[in-house]
mmCIF file of C-alpha atoms in Angstrom:
data_model
loop_
_atom_site.group_PDB
_atom_site.id
_atom_site.type_symbol
_atom_site.label_atom_id
_atom_site.label_comp_id
_atom_site.label_asym_id
_atom_site.label_seq_id
_atom_site.Cartn_x
_atom_site.Cartn_y
_atom_site.Cartn_z
ATOM 1 C CA MET A 3 -0.239 0.293 0.197
ATOM 2 C CA GLU A 4 2.985 2.612 0.731
ATOM 3 C CA ARG A 5 4.050 2.080 -3.406
ATOM 4 C CA ALA A 6 0.350 2.500 -4.362
ATOM 5 C CA THR A 7 0.262 5.963 -1.851
ATOM 6 C CA GLU A 8 3.212 7.244 -3.593
ATOM 7 C CA ILE A 9 2.293 7.021 -6.935
ATOM 8 C CA PHE A 10 -0.679 8.553 -6.345
ATOM 9 C CA ALA A 11 0.582 11.621 -4.196
ATOM 10 C CA ALA A 12 3.419 11.373 -7.313
ATOM 11 C CA LEU A 13 1.023 12.129 -10.321
ATOM 12 C CA PHE A 14 -1.641 14.636 -7.780
ATOM 13 C CA LEU A 15 1.512 16.587 -7.310
ATOM 14 C CA LEU A 16 2.266 16.498 -10.977
ATOM 15 C CA VAL A 17 -1.130 18.124 -12.056
ATOM 16 C CA ILE A 18 -0.661 20.049 -9.656
ATOM 17 C CA GLY A 19 2.620 21.266 -10.208
ATOM 18 C CA VAL A 20 2.129 21.720 -13.507
ATOM 19 C CA SER A 21 -1.536 23.357 -13.367
ATOM 20 C CA HIS A 22 0.844 25.974 -10.518
ATOM 21 C CA LEU A 23 3.211 26.853 -12.784
ATOM 22 C CA LEU A 24 0.914 27.245 -16.818
ATOM 23 C CA GLN A 25 -1.979 28.626 -14.604
ATOM 24 C CA PRO A 26 -1.322 30.937 -11.520
ATOM 25 C CA MET A 27 -4.072 33.914 -12.002
ATOM 26 C CA VAL A 28 -6.503 31.034 -11.879
ATOM 27 C CA TRP A 29 -5.158 29.933 -8.445
ATOM 28 C CA VAL A 30 -5.022 33.572 -8.098
ATOM 29 C CA GLU A 31 -9.042 34.007 -9.194
ATOM 30 C CA TRP A 32 -9.785 30.741 -7.205
ATOM 31 C CA PHE A 33 -8.345 31.413 -3.837
ATOM 32 C CA THR A 34 -9.744 34.982 -4.260
ATOM 33 C CA ALA A 35 -13.286 33.112 -4.960
ATOM 34 C CA LEU A 36 -12.308 31.254 -2.301
ATOM 35 C CA ARG A 37 -11.480 34.477 0.381
ATOM 36 C CA GLY A 38 -14.966 35.526 -1.015
ATOM 37 C CA LYS A 39 -17.012 33.144 0.853
ATOM 38 C CA GLY A 40 -15.501 34.210 4.020
ATOM 39 C CA ARG A 41 -14.838 31.108 7.308
ATOM 40 C CA ALA A 42 -16.731 29.003 5.073
ATOM 41 C CA GLY A 43 -14.415 29.194 2.166
ATOM 42 C CA MET A 44 -11.789 28.363 3.785
ATOM 43 C CA PHE A 45 -13.597 24.839 4.918
ATOM 44 C CA VAL A 46 -13.712 23.781 0.974
ATOM 45 C CA GLU A 47 -9.950 23.443 1.765
ATOM 46 C CA GLY A 48 -9.546 23.042 4.678
ATOM 47 C CA VAL A 49 -11.318 19.550 4.015
ATOM 48 C CA MET A 50 -9.207 19.296 0.792
ATOM 49 C CA SER A 51 -5.728 19.181 2.859
ATOM 50 C CA LEU A 52 -7.545 17.109 5.357
ATOM 51 C CA ALA A 53 -8.417 14.252 3.010
ATOM 52 C CA PHE A 54 -4.940 14.103 0.648
ATOM 53 C CA GLY A 55 -2.495 13.618 4.004
ATOM 54 C CA ALA A 56 -5.147 11.971 6.092
ATOM 55 C CA PHE A 57 -5.625 9.712 2.610
ATOM 56 C CA ILE A 58 -1.091 9.757 2.657
ATOM 57 C CA VAL A 59 -0.770 9.402 6.234
ATOM 58 C CA SER A 60 -3.384 6.230 6.780
ATOM 59 C CA PHE A 61 -1.695 3.869 4.291
ATOM 60 C CA HIS A 62 1.674 5.410 4.160
ATOM 61 C CA ASN A 63 2.836 5.784 7.753
ATOM 62 C CA VAL A 64 7.326 5.701 7.421
ATOM 63 C CA TRP A 65 9.158 7.473 9.773
ATOM 64 C CA SER A 66 12.487 5.822 7.975
ATOM 65 C CA GLY A 67 14.745 6.787 5.257
ATOM 66 C CA LEU A 68 13.865 9.281 1.995
ATOM 67 C CA PRO A 69 10.282 7.734 1.972
ATOM 68 C CA VAL A 70 9.656 10.081 5.407
ATOM 69 C CA VAL A 71 9.108 12.889 3.256
ATOM 70 C CA LEU A 72 6.211 11.908 1.614
ATOM 71 C CA THR A 73 5.032 10.777 5.415
ATOM 72 C CA LEU A 74 5.830 14.108 6.411
ATOM 73 C CA VAL A 75 3.758 16.189 3.579
ATOM 74 C CA GLY A 76 0.488 14.015 4.806
ATOM 75 C CA TRP A 77 0.949 15.410 8.453
ATOM 76 C CA GLY A 78 1.725 18.657 7.152
ATOM 77 C CA GLN A 79 -1.647 18.695 4.512
ATOM 78 C CA VAL A 80 -3.817 17.185 7.805
ATOM 79 C CA LEU A 81 -2.118 20.430 10.493
ATOM 80 C CA LYS A 82 -3.112 22.639 7.258
ATOM 81 C CA GLY A 83 -6.986 21.157 6.861
ATOM 82 C CA LEU A 84 -6.910 21.498 10.796
ATOM 83 C CA VAL A 85 -5.982 25.463 11.007
ATOM 84 C CA ARG A 86 -7.925 26.116 7.663
ATOM 85 C CA LEU A 87 -11.146 23.762 9.775
ATOM 86 C CA ALA A 88 -10.585 25.107 13.275
ATOM 87 C CA LEU A 89 -9.386 28.973 13.081
ATOM 88 C CA PRO A 90 -10.790 30.267 9.823
ATOM 89 C CA GLU A 91 -10.408 33.555 10.166
ATOM 90 C CA PHE A 92 -6.500 32.939 10.713
ATOM 91 C CA SER A 93 -6.692 31.679 7.282
ATOM 92 C CA LEU A 94 -8.905 34.513 6.028
ATOM 93 C CA ARG A 95 -5.855 36.648 6.545
ATOM 94 C CA VAL A 96 -3.286 34.118 4.731
ATOM 95 C CA TYR A 97 -5.362 34.268 1.575
ATOM 96 C CA ALA A 98 -5.580 37.973 1.618
ATOM 97 C CA ARG A 99 -1.591 37.533 0.831
ATOM 98 C CA VAL A 100 -2.829 35.936 -2.668
ATOM 99 C CA THR A 101 -3.338 38.788 -5.162
ATOM 100 C CA PRO A 102 -2.688 39.394 -9.087
ATOM 101 C CA GLU A 103 1.242 40.542 -8.563
ATOM 102 C CA ARG A 104 2.341 37.941 -6.057
ATOM 103 C CA ALA A 105 0.674 35.054 -8.854
ATOM 104 C CA TRP A 106 4.608 34.391 -10.055
ATOM 105 C CA THR A 107 4.703 32.694 -6.387
ATOM 106 C CA PHE A 108 2.553 29.917 -7.732
ATOM 107 C CA ARG A 109 4.614 29.327 -10.100
ATOM 108 C CA VAL A 110 7.622 29.037 -7.382
ATOM 109 C CA GLY A 111 4.971 26.004 -6.209
ATOM 110 C CA GLY A 112 4.247 24.640 -9.043
ATOM 111 C CA VAL A 113 8.177 24.255 -9.598
ATOM 112 C CA GLY A 114 8.387 22.714 -5.911
ATOM 113 C CA ALA A 115 5.521 20.383 -6.602
ATOM 114 C CA ILE A 116 6.888 18.888 -9.901
ATOM 115 C CA ALA A 117 9.705 18.134 -7.972
ATOM 116 C CA LEU A 118 8.395 16.778 -5.141
ATOM 117 C CA SER A 119 6.170 14.447 -7.449
ATOM 118 C CA GLY A 120 9.599 13.424 -9.801
ATOM 119 C CA LEU A 121 11.317 11.860 -6.160
ATOM 120 C CA LEU A 122 7.859 10.211 -4.990
ATOM 121 C CA GLY A 123 7.758 8.729 -8.835
ATOM 122 C CA TRP A 124 11.415 7.585 -8.271
ATOM 123 C CA LEU A 125 10.409 6.181 -5.344
ATOM 124 C CA ALA A 126 7.815 4.174 -6.055
ATOM 125 C CA PHE A 127 9.535 2.650 -9.073
ATOM 126 C CA PHE A 128 13.071 2.377 -9.039
ATOM 127 C CA ARG A 129 13.878 2.593 -5.061
#
C-alpha cells in the first residue's frame, strides 16, 4: 500500500504542479473566490487538505529513510486542514496575501510540487 500511496501522491502533485506553473492567475482567482466566501471558503480548502493528508498518513506512515518525506507531506496537509477548519479567521489573513501581483509564487510552488512528484515517482518505481 505504501507504493500505491507514493504513486497517488506523485500523480496528484505532478498535475497540481503543472497547473500552478502554467495557470498561476487561475489559482489567484480560485483563492480569491474562496476568500470571498469568508470562513466557509476556508472550509473548502480545509476539507481538501485534510482528505489528501489523511489518505497519505493512513497508508504511508513511514518514519525512516527518504520515504519519510511523503509522510511529512501528509502530516503537513493534515495540520493545514486542521488550521483551515479550526481557525478560519487566521486562514483568511493568509489568503489576503494572494494577489495578482504575487501570482509568480504559484509558479515557484509548482516547480516544488513537480520536483516532489519526481522524487515520489522515483521512490515508487526505482528504490
